Short mmCIF file of C-alpha atoms in Angstrom, two decimals:
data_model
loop_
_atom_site.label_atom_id
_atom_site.label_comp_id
_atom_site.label_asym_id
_atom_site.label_seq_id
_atom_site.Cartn_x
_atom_site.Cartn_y
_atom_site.Cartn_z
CA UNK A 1 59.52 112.70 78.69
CA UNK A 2 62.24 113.36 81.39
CA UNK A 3 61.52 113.16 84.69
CA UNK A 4 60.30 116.09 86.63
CA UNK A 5 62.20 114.58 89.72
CA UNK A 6 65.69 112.78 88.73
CA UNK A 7 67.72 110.89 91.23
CA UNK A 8 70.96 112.72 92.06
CA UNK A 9 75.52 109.18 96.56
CA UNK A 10 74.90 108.20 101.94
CA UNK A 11 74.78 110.09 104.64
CA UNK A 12 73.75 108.93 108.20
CA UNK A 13 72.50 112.21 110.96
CA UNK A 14 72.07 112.44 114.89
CA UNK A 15 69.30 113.74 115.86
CA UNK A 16 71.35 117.62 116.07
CA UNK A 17 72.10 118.00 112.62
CA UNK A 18 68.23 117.20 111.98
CA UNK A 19 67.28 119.85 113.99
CA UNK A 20 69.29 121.76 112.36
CA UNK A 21 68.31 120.85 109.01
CA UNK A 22 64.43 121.07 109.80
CA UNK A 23 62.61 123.89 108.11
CA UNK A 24 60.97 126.04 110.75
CA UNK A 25 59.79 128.30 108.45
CA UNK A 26 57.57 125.48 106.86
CA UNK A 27 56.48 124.55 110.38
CA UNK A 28 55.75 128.08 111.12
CA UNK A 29 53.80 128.96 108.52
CA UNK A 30 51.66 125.69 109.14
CA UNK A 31 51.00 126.65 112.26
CA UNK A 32 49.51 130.33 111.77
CA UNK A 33 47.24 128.36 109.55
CA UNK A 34 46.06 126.12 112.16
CA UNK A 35 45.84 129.82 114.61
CA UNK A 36 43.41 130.82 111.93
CA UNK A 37 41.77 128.07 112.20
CA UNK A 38 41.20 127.87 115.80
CA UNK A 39 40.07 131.19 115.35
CA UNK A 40 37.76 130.78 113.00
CA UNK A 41 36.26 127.80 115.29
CA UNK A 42 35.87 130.32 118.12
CA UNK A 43 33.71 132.52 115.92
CA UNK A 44 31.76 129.64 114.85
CA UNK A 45 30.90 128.65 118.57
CA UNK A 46 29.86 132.77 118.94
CA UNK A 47 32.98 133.82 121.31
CA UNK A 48 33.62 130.47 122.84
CA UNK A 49 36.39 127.63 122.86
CA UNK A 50 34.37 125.44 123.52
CA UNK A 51 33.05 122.48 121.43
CA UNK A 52 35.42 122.65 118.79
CA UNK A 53 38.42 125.11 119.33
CA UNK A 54 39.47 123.37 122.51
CA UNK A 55 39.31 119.94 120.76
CA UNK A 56 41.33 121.12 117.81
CA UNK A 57 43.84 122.83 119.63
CA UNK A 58 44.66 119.78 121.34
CA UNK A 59 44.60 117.83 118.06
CA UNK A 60 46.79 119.99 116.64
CA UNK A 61 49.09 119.28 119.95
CA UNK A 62 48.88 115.65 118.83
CA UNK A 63 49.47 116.20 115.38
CA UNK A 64 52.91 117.89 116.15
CA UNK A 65 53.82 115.31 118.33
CA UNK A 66 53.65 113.24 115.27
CA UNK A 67 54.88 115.40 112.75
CA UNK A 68 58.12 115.38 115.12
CA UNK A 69 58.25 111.78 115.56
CA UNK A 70 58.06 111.10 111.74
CA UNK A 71 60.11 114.37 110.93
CA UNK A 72 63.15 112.72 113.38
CA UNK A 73 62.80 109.49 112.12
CA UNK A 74 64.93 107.11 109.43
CA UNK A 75 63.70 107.27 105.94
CA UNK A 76 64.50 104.16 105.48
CA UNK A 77 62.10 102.61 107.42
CA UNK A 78 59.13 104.27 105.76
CA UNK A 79 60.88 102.84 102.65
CA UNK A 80 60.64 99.46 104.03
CA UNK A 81 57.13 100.10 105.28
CA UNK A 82 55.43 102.12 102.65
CA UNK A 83 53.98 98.29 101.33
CA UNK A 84 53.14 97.23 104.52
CA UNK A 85 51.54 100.00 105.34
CA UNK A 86 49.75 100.17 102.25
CA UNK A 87 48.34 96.89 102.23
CA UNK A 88 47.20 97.60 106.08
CA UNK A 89 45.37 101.32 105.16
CA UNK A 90 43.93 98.47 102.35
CA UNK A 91 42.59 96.16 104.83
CA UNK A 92 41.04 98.73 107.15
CA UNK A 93 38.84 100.40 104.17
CA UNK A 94 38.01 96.97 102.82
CA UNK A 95 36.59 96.39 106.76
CA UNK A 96 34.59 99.58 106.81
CA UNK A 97 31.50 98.04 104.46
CA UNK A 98 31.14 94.87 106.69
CA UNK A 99 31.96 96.26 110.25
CA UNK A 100 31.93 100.64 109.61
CA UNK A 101 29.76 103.17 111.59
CA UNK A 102 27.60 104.67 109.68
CA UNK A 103 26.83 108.20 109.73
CA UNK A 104 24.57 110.34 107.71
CA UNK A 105 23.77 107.85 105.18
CA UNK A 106 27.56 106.60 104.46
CA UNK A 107 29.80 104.36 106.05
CA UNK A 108 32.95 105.72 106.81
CA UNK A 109 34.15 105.06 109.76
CA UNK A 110 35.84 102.17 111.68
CA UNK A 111 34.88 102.52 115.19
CA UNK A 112 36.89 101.34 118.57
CA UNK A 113 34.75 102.08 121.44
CA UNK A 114 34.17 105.79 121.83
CA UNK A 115 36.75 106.54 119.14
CA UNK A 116 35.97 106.55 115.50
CA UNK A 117 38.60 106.64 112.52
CA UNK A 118 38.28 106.69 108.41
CA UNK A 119 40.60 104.47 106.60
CA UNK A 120 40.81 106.53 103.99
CA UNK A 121 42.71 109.23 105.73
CA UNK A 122 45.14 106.76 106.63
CA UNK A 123 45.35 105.74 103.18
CA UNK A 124 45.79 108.93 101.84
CA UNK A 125 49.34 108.89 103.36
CA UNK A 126 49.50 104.67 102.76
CA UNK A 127 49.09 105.57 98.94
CA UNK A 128 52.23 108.40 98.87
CA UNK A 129 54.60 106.38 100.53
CA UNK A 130 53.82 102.70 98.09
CA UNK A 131 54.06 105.35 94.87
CA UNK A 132 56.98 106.66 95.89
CA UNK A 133 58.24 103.23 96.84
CA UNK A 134 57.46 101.99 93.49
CA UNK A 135 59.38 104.81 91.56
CA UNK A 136 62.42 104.49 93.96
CA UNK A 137 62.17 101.16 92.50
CA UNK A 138 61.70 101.57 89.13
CA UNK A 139 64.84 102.14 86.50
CA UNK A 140 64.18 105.34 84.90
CA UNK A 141 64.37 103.85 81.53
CA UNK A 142 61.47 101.59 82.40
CA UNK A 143 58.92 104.59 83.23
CA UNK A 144 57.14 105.01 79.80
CA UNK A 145 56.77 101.59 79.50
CA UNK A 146 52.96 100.49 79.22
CA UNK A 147 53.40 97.43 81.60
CA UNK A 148 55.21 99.78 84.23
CA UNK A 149 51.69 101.80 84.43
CA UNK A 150 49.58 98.78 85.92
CA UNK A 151 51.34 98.53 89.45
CA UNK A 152 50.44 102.34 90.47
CA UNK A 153 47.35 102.35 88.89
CA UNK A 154 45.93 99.08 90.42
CA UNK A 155 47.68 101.13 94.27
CA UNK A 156 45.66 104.20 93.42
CA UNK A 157 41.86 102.34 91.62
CA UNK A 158 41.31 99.58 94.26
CA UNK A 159 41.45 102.30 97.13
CA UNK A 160 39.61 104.22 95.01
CA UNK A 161 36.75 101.65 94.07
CA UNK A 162 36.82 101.05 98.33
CA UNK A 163 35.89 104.65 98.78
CA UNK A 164 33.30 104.61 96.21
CA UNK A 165 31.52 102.14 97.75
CA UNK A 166 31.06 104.32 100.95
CA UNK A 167 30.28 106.24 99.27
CA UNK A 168 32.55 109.05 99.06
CA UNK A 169 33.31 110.68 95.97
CA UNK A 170 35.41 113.32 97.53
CA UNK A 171 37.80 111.16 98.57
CA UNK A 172 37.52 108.91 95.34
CA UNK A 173 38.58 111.71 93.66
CA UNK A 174 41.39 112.68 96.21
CA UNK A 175 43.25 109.32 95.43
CA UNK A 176 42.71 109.79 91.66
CA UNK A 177 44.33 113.29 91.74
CA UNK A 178 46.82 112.42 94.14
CA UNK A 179 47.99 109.33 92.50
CA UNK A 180 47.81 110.58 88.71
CA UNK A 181 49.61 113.91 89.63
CA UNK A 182 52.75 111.84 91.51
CA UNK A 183 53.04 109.35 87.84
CA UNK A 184 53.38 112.41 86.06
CA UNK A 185 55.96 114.15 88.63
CA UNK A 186 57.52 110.90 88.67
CA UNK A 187 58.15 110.83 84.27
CA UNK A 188 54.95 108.95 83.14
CA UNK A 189 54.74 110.77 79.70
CA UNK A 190 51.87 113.49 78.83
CA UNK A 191 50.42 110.90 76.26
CA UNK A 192 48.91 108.39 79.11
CA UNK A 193 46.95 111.06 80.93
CA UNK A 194 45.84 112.62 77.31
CA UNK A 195 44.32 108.80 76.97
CA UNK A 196 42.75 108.94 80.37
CA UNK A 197 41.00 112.11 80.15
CA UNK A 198 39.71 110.29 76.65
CA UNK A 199 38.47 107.09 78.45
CA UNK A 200 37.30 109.42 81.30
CA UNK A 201 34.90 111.44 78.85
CA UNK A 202 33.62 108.08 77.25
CA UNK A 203 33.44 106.60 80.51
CA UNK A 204 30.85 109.59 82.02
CA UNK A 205 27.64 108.04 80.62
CA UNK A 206 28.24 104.84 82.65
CA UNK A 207 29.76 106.50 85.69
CA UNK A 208 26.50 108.51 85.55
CA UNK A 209 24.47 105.23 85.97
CA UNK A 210 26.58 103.95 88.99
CA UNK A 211 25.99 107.14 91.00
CA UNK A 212 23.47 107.21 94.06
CA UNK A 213 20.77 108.82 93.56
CA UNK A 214 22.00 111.90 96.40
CA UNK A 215 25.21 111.89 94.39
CA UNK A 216 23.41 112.47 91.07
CA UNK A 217 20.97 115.14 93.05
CA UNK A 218 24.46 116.85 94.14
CA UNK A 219 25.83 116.86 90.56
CA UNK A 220 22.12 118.54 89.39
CA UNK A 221 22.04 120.79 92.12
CA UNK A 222 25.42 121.80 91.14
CA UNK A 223 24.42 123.25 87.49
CA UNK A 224 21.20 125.04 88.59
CA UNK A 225 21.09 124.92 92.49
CA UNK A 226 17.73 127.61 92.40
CA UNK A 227 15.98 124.16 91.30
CA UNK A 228 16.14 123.35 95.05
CA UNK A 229 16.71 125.86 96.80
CA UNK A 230 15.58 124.92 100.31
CA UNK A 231 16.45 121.20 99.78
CA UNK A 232 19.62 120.06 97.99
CA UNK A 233 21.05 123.43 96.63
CA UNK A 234 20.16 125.09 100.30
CA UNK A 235 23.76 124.75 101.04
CA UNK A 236 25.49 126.41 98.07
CA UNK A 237 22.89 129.12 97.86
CA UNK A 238 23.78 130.20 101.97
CA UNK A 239 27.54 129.63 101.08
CA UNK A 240 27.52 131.98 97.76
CA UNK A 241 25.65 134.44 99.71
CA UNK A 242 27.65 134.66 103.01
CA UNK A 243 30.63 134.89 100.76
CA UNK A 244 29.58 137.65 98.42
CA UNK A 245 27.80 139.65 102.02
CA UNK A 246 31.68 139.72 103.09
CA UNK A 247 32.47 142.21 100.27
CA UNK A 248 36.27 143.29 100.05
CA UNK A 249 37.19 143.16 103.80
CA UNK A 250 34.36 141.31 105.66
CA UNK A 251 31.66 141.99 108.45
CA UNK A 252 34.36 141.39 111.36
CA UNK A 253 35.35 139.07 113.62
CA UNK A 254 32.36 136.70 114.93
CA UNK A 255 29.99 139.34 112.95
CA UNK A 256 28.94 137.30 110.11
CA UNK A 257 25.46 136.77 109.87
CA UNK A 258 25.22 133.87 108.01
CA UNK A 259 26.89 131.98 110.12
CA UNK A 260 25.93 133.48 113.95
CA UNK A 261 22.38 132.89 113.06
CA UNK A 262 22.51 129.45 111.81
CA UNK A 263 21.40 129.77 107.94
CA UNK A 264 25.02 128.46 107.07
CA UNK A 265 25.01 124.76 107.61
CA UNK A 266 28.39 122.54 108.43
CA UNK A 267 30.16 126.30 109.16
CA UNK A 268 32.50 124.44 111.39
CA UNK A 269 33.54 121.88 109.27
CA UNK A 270 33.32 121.73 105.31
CA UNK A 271 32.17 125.17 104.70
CA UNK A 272 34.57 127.12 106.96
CA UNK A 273 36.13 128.72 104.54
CA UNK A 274 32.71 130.52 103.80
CA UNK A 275 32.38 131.48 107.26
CA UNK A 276 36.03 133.19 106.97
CA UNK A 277 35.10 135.26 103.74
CA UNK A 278 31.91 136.44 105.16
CA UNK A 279 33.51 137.55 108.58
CA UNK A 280 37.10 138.55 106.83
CA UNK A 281 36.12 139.39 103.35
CA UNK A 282 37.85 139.02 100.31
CA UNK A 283 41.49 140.22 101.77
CA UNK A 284 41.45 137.75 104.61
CA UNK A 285 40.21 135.04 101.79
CA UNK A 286 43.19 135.89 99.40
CA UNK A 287 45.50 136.01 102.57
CA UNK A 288 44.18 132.67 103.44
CA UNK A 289 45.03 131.03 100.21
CA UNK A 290 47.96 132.75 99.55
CA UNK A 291 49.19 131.40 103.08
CA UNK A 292 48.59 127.44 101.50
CA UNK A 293 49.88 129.09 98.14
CA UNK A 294 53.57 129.91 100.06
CA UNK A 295 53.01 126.48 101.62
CA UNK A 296 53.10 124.62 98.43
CA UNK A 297 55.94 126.70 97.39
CA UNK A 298 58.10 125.64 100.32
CA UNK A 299 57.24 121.71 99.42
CA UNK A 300 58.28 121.73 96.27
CA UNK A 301 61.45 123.74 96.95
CA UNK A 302 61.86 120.88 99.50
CA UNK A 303 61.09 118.22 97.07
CA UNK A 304 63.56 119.57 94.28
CA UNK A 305 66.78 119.40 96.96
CA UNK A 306 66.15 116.01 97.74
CA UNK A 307 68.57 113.09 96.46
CA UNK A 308 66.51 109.92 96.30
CA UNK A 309 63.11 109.52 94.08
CA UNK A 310 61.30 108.42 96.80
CA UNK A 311 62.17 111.35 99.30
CA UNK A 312 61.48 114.01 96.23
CA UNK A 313 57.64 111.78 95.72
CA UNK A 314 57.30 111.99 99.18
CA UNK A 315 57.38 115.61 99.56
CA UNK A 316 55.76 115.98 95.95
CA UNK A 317 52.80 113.67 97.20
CA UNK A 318 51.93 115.55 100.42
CA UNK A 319 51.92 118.66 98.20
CA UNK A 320 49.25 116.66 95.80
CA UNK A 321 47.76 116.12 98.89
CA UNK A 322 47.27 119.92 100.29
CA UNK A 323 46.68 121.28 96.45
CA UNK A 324 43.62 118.73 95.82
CA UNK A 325 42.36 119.08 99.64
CA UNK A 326 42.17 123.49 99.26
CA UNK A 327 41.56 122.92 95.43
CA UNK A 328 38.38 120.62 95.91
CA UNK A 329 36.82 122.66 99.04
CA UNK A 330 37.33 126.29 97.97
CA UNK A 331 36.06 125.51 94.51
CA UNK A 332 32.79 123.39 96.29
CA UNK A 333 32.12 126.14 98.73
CA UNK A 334 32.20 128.52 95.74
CA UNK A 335 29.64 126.58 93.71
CA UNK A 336 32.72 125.41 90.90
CA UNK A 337 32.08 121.99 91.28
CA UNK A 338 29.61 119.47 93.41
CA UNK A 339 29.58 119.72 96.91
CA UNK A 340 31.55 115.99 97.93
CA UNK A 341 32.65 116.49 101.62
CA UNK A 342 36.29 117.52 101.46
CA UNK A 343 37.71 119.89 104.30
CA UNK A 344 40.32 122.67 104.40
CA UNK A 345 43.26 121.56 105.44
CA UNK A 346 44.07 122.62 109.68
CA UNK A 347 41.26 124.95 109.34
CA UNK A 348 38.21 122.44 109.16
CA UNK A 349 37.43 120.94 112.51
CA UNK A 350 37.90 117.13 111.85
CA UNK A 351 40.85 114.85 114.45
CA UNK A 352 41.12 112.37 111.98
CA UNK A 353 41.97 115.06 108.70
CA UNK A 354 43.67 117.15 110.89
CA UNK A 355 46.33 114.11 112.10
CA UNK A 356 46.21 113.34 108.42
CA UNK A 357 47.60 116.56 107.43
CA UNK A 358 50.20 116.86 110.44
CA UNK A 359 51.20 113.54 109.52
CA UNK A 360 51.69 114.04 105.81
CA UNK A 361 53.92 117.40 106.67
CA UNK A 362 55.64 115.42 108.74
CA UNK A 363 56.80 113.13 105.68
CA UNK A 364 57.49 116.68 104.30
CA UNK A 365 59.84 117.54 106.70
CA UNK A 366 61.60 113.70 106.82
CA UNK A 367 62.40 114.21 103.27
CA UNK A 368 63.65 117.58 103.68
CA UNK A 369 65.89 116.31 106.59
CA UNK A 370 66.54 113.49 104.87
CA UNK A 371 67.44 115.38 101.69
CA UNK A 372 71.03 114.01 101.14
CA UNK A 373 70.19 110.22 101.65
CA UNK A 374 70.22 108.06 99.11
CA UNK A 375 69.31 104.36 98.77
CA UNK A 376 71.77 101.16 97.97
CA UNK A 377 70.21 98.42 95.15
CA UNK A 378 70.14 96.11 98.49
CA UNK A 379 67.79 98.38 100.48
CA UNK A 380 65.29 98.42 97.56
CA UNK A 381 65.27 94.87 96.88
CA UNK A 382 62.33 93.59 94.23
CA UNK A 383 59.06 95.17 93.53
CA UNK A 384 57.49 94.09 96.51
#
């Protein structure tokens, strides 16, 4: 199989021509995703910015001041850092079973006095930069190689294994999806991921067994959620009927009953998006989506322009990132799979997904800046 991304000779830029070269639209459109939002949080609080619109705008405040730093800087020190930084992200989620905060029943968190931090957010960005390290790496002609698999797939299962032992599925799942989909866009053929899905259907009887017993009441709730409906299918019964009470174009702004009086639990963070579609209906729903739809569309136009393998799997990662991130919490919200405890991007409040996301664009836009760039055999050096 060809590669979906093939390498394309250097180019060195002062900090004008990368303004120049940095796509506002893309920042734009970002940002009238984060307005919505904001404004969703300010519906959620019943007319007020405060708890969580005032944090979140200045989140988003520090998120841009990040997404500019990393936007502006050299690629080719996140190409001598992705390992470093990978094997750091590695450390901090190994630390968060021995030292973590724990919080509703997992352990996610590392915590420094009154702050508190997951890992695995770091590592969501950790694990994009050490694939597309890797590939930058890698001869072409060495991709379909079996032996070339086991590098990658150890970079994306120990995190993986570290997150299930949270526990968090959600994010177990993130790394999986995130990982596998940059292999393929990097040339791993079609006939490895037909075996996985094989060993991944003979594997379910045993995964089964090594789920916690609220993960296995999530995945039974999840076919017939009427079984429970006060306990463990309370929230995906409120969220399909707050969605289907919006109708085609909603109750209005802060007029959503399900959510003003309470019978919609986590409104302001993991279920948002059913808050929105009850308040904004089906239009402001598809309007919504389509908005991360055009933002996806703008990555991988960015990713196809750049010159080096690890700039396009940059870009191409960060897009993995967003698709699985609306993919997973639309579809839970909407009763299409388990409910696991992923956010919508910018919209859910959350500092540490939020920075996670501004972050990750941010390795969008160094890419796209960064477009023309390509890497000598001495900058790449071995495999580690």
């Amino acid at each position: 199989m060809k590669m979906l991304f093939a390498q394309g000779p250097a180019v060195k830029l002062d900090l004008a021509k990368k303004l120049l070269l940095l796509n506002w639209p893309f920042l734009a459109l970002i940002t009238a995703i984060v307005l919505i939002g904001i404004a969703a949080l300010y519906s959620v609080a019943g007319g007020s910015f405060d708890p969580w619109a005032s944090r979140q705008v200045m989140r988003y405040c520090v998120g841009l001041a990040l997404l500019f730093a990393i936007a502006f800087s050299d690629i080719r020190w996140w190409l001598k850092g992705a390992y470093p930084l990978f094997i750091l992200a590695l450390f901090l989620m190994a630390l968060v079973p021995l030292i973590g905060v724990e919080s509703g029943g997992a352990r996610r968190w590392l915590g420094v006095g009154e702050l508190s931090f997951q890992p695995s957010e770091m590592m969501k960005i950790a694990l994009v930069l050490a694939i597309a390290r890797y590939y930058q790496w890698l001869p072409p002609e060495k991709i379909w190689r079996p032996d070339a698999l086991i590098p990658p797939l150890l970079m994306i299962g120990v995190p993986a294994l570290l997150a299930l032992t949270q526990p968090d599925l959600g994010t177990a799942a993130l790394f999986a999806i995130i990982g596998g989909g940059m292999m393929f866009l990097a040339g791993v053929s079609w006939f490895y991921f037909a075996g996985a899905i094989v060993a991944v259907v003979v594997a379910l009887p045993y995964a089964w067994e090594m789920l916690h017993d609220y993960q296995k009441q999530r995945v039974l709730t999840f076919i017939d959620p009427e079984t429970d409906p006060l306990g463990a299918g309370y929230h995906i019964l409120q969220s399909k009927i707050a969605i289907g009470s919006g109708g085609f174009s909603g109750k209005g702004f802060m007029h959503g009953t399900q959510a003003q009086l309470n019978f919609l639990p986590e409104k302001h963070t993991d279920f948002i998006f059913t808050m929105f579609s009850e308040e904004m209906g089906f239009v402001g729903a598809v309007i919504l989506l389509a908005l991360y739809l055009l933002a996806l569309v703008f990555i991988t136009f960015m990713a196809l322009r750049c010159r080096s393998m690890f700039a396009k799997l940059i870009a191409g990662g960060m897009g993995l990132t967003l698709f699985a991130y609306v993919f997973i919490n639309v579809a839970m919200v909407t009763g299409l799979v388990p409910v696991v405890g992923v956010p919508l991007p910018l919209v859910s409040y959350g500092g540490t997904s939020m920075l996670t996301m501004m972050i990750g664009f941010g390795f969008v836009l160094n890419a796209h800046v960064n477009r023309r760039v390509t890497f000598r055999q001495s900058e790449l050096g071995g495999l580690w």
